[in-house]
Tab-separated table of C-alpha atoms in Angstrom:
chain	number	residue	atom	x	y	z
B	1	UNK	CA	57.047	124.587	77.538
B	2	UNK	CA	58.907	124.050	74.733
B	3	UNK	CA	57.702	121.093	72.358
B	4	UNK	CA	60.490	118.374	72.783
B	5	UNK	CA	59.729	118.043	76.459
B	6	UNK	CA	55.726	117.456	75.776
B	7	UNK	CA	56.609	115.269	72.260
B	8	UNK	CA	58.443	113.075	74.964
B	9	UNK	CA	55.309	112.651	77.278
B	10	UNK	CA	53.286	111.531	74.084
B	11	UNK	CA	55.550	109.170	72.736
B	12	UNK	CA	56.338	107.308	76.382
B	13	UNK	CA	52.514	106.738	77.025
B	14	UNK	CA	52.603	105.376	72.676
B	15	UNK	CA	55.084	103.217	73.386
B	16	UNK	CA	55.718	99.618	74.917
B	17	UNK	CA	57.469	100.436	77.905
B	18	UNK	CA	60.144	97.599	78.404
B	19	UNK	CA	61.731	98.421	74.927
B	20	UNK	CA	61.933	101.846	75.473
B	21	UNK	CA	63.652	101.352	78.593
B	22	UNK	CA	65.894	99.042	77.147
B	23	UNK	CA	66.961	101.556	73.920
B	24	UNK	CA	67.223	104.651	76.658
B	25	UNK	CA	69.569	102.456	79.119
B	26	UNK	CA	71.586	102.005	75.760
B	27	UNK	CA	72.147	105.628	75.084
B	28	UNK	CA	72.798	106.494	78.368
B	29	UNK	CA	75.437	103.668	78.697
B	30	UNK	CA	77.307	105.135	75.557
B	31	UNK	CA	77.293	108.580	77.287
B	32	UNK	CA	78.632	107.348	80.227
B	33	UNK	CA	81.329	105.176	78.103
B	34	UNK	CA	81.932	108.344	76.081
B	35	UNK	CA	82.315	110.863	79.234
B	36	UNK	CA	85.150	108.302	80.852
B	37	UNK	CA	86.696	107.706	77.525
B	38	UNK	CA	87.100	111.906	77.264
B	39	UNK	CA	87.965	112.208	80.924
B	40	UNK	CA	88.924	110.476	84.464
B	41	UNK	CA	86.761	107.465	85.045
B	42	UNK	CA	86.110	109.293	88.417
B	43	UNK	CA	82.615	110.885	88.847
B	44	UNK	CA	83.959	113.174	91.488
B	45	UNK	CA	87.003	114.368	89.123
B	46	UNK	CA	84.815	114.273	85.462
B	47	UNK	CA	81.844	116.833	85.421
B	48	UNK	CA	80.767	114.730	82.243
B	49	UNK	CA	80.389	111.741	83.430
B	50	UNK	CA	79.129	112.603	86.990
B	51	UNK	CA	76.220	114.207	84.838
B	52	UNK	CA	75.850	111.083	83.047
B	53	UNK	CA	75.161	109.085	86.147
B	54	UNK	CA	73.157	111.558	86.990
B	55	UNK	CA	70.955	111.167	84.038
B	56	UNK	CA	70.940	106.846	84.463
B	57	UNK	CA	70.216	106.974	87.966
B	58	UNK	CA	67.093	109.033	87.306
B	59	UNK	CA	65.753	106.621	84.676
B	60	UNK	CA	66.669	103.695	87.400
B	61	UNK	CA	69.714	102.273	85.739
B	62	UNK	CA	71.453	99.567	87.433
B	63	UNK	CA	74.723	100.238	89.085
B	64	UNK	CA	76.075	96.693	87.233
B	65	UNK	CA	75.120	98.773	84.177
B	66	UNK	CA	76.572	102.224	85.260
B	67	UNK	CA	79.812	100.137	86.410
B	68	UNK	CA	80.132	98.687	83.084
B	69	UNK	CA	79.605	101.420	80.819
B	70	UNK	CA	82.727	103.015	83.197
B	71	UNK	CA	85.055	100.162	82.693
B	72	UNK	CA	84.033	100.042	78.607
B	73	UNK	CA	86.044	102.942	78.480
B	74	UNK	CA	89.276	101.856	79.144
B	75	UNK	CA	88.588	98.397	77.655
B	76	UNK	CA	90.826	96.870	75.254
B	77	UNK	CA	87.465	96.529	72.836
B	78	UNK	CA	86.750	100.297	73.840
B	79	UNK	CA	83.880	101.868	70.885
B	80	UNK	CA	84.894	104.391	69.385
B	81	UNK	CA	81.850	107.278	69.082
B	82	UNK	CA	82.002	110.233	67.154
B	83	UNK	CA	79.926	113.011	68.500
B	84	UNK	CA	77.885	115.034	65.885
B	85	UNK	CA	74.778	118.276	65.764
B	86	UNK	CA	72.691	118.027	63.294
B	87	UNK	CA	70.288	120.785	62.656
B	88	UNK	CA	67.195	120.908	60.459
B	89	UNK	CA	63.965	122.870	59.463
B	90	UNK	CA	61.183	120.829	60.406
B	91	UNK	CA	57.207	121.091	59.208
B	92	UNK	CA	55.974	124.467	59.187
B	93	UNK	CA	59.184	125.694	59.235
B	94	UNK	CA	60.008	124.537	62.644
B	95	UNK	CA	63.614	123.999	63.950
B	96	UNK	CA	65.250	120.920	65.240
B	97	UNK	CA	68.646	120.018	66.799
B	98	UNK	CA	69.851	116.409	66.951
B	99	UNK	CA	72.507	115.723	69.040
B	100	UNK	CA	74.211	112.167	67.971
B	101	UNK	CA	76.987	109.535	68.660
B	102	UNK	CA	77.972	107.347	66.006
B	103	UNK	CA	80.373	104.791	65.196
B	104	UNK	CA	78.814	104.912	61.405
B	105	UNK	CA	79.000	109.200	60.161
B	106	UNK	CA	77.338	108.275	56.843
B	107	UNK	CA	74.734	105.685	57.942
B	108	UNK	CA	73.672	108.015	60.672
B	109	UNK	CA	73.834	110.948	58.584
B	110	UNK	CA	71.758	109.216	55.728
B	111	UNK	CA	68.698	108.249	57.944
B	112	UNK	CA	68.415	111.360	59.616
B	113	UNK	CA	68.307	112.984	56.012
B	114	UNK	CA	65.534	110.414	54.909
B	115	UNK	CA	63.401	111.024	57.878
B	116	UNK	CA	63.434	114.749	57.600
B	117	UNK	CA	62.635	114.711	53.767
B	118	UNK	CA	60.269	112.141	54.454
B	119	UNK	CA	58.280	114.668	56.873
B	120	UNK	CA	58.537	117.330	54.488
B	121	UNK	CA	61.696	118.920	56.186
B	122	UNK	CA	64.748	119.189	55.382
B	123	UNK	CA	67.996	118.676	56.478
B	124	UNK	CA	70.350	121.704	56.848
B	125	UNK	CA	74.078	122.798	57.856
B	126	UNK	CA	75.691	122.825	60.988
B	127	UNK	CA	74.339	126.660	62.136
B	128	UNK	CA	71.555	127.286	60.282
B	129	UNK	CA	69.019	126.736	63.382
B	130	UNK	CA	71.871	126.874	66.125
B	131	UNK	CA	71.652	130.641	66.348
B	132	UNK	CA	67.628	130.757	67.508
B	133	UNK	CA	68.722	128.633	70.968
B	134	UNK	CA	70.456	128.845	73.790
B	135	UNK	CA	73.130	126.149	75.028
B	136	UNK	CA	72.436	126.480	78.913
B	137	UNK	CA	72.971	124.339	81.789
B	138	UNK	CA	69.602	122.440	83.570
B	139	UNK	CA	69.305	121.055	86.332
B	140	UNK	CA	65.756	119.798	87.659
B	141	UNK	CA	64.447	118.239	90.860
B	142	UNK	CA	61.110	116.791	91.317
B	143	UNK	CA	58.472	118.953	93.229
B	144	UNK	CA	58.213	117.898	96.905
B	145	UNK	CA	62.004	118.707	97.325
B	146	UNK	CA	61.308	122.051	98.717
B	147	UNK	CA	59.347	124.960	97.907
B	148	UNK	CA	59.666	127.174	95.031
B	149	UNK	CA	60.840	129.812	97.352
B	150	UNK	CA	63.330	127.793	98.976
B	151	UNK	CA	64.558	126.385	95.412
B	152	UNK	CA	64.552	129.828	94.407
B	153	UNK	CA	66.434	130.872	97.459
B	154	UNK	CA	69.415	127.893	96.839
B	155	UNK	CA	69.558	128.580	93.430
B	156	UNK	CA	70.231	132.204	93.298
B	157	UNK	CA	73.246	131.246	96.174
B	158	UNK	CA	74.444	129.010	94.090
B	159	UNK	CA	74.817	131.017	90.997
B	160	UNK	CA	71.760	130.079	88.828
B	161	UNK	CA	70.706	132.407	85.939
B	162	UNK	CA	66.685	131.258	86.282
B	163	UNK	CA	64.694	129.293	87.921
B	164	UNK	CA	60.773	127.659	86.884
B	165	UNK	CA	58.573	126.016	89.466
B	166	UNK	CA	55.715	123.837	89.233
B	167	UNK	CA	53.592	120.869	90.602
B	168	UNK	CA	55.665	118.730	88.041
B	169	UNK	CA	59.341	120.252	89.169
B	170	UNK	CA	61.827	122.494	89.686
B	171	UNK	CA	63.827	123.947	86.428
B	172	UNK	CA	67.261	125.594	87.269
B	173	UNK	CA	68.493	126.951	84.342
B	174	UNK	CA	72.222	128.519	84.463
B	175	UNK	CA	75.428	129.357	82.320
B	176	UNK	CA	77.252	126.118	80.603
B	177	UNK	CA	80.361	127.119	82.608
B	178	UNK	CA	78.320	126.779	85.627
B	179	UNK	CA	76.667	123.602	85.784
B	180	UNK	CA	78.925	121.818	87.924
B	181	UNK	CA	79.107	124.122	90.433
B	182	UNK	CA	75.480	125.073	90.274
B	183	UNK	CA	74.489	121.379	90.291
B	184	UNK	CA	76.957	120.354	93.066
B	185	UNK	CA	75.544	122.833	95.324
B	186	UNK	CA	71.917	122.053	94.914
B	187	UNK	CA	72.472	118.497	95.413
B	188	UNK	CA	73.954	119.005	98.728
B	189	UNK	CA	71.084	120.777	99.664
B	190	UNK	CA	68.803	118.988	98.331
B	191	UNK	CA	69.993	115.635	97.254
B	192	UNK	CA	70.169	113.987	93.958
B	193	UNK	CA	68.852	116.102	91.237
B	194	UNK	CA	66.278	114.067	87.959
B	195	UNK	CA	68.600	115.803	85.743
B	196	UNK	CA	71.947	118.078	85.344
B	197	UNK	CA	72.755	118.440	82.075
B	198	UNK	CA	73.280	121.029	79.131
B	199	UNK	CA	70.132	121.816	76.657
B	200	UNK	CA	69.666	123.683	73.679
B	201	UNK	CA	66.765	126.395	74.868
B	202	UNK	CA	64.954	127.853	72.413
B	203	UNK	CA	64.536	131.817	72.252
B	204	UNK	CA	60.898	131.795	70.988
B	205	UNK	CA	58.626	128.583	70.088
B	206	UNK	CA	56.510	128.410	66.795
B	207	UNK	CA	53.252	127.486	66.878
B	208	UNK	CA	51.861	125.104	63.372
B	209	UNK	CA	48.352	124.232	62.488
B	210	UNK	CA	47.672	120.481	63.942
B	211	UNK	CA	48.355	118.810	60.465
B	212	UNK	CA	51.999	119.866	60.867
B	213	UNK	CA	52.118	119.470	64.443
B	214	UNK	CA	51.706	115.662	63.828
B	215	UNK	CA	53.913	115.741	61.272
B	216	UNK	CA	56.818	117.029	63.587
B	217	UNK	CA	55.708	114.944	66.585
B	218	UNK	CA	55.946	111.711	64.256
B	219	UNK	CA	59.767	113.036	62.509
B	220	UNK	CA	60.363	114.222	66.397
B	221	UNK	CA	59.635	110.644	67.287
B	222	UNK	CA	61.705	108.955	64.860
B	223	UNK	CA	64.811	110.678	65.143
B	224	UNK	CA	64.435	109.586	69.008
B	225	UNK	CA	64.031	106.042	68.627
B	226	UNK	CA	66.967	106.629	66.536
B	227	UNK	CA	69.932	104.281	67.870
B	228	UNK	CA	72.586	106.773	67.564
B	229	UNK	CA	70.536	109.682	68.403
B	230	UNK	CA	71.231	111.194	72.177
B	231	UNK	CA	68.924	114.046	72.629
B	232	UNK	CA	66.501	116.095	70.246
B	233	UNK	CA	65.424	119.774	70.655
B	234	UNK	CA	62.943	121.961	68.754
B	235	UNK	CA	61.073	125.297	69.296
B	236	UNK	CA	57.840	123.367	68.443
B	237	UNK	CA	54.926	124.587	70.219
B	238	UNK	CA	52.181	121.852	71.176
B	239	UNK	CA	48.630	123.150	71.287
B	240	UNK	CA	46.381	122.003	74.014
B	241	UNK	CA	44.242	120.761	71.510
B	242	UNK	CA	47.000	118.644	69.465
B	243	UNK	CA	48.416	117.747	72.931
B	244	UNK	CA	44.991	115.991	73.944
B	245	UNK	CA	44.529	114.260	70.422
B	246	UNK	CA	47.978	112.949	70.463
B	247	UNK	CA	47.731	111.802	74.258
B	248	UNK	CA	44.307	109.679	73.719
């Protein structure tokens, strides 16, 4: 498992849970503003935005706030977000994609600098760590949906490139061109998936001595609580041992 998904697990047991609830029901809300904005405010007509939902009504988002976020779009006081990768070498030479939405380019910009030179990274150009992931399509149900044979089964009819099953979920992984129809069809088989969305997967992880590791899981942590900052991806590799430390 990549280290993004695990850094996540550490920092939601770290943290006080109301106000990171309250910061993720934030970003989510600009996503869905964003993906209405860009296309129909129809779910059923806007792959975007039905993904969006997707993503809220996993993390228990009311509908009020899933309704709003819709109409913000075609508000007369509409925000304006741009959407930005950034792309970085982390500790140990580790690499990290931030994806963004800003209303600020140089404010966001700025403090995603500082925190990277401040963790003894640095910053780089749009590319330079691109190239070692893949964009890909993910869709992910929780465990007691079905079997991993019968997951496996649906997925494969349904056009999936690859599929990972465990007592913590089902991972369908497919093309970027296929998510909606790959999505669409396991939900009706299976009902709402935890997640459908498109991730940056990386080729091979990099393991770092445990100094480092903490190093990336505390930049890795900042750039999340980050305001403007959507989603961020690395090819960290956790070690059991680092994993347990950081947990306790």
């Amino acid at each position: 498992m990549a280290g993004h998904s695990q850094f996540k697990n550490i920092m939601h047991r770290k943290g006080r849970q109301d106000a990171i609830k309250s910061k993720l029901f934030s970003k989510l809300s600009r996503e869905i503003t964003v993906a209405a904005k860009l296309g129909l405010p129809d779910p059923a007509m806007n792959a975007r935005l039905r993904m969006a939902i997707i993503a809220a009504r996993a993390q228990s988002m009311p509908n009020d706030n899933i309704k709003r976020a819709i109409s913000k779009a075609s508000g007369a006081d509409a925000e304006n977000y741009d959407e930005i990768r950034y792309e970085g070498y982390g500790p140990g030479g580790t690499a990290i994609i931030i994806e963004a939405m800003t209303d600020n380019r140089n404010r966001t910009a700025s403090d995603i600098r500082s925190y990277f030179t401040k963790a003894g990274g640095n910053l780089a150009e749009t590319g330079a760590v691109s190239f070692m992931f893949d964009k890909v399509g993910q869709v992910e149900f929780e465990a007691a949906v079905a079997s991993g044979d019968a997951m496996l089964e649906a997925a494969i009819e349904a056009g999936a490139d690859d599929v990972a099953s465990d007592e913590s979920g089902h991972v369908i992984t497919c093309g970027v061109t296929d998510l909606a129809e790959v999505s669409t069809a396991l939900e009706a088989k299976f009902g709402s998936p935890r997640k459908s969305a498109f991730v940056w997967r990386p080729q091979n992880t990099v393991g770092v001595d445990d100094e480092a590791g903490e190093k990336i899981i505390k930049l890795m942590g900042l750039l999340d609580e980050h305001d403007d900052v959507q989603n961020v991806y690395s090819n960290f590799e956790i070690s059991d041992a680092l994993m347990q430390k950081m947990s306790g």
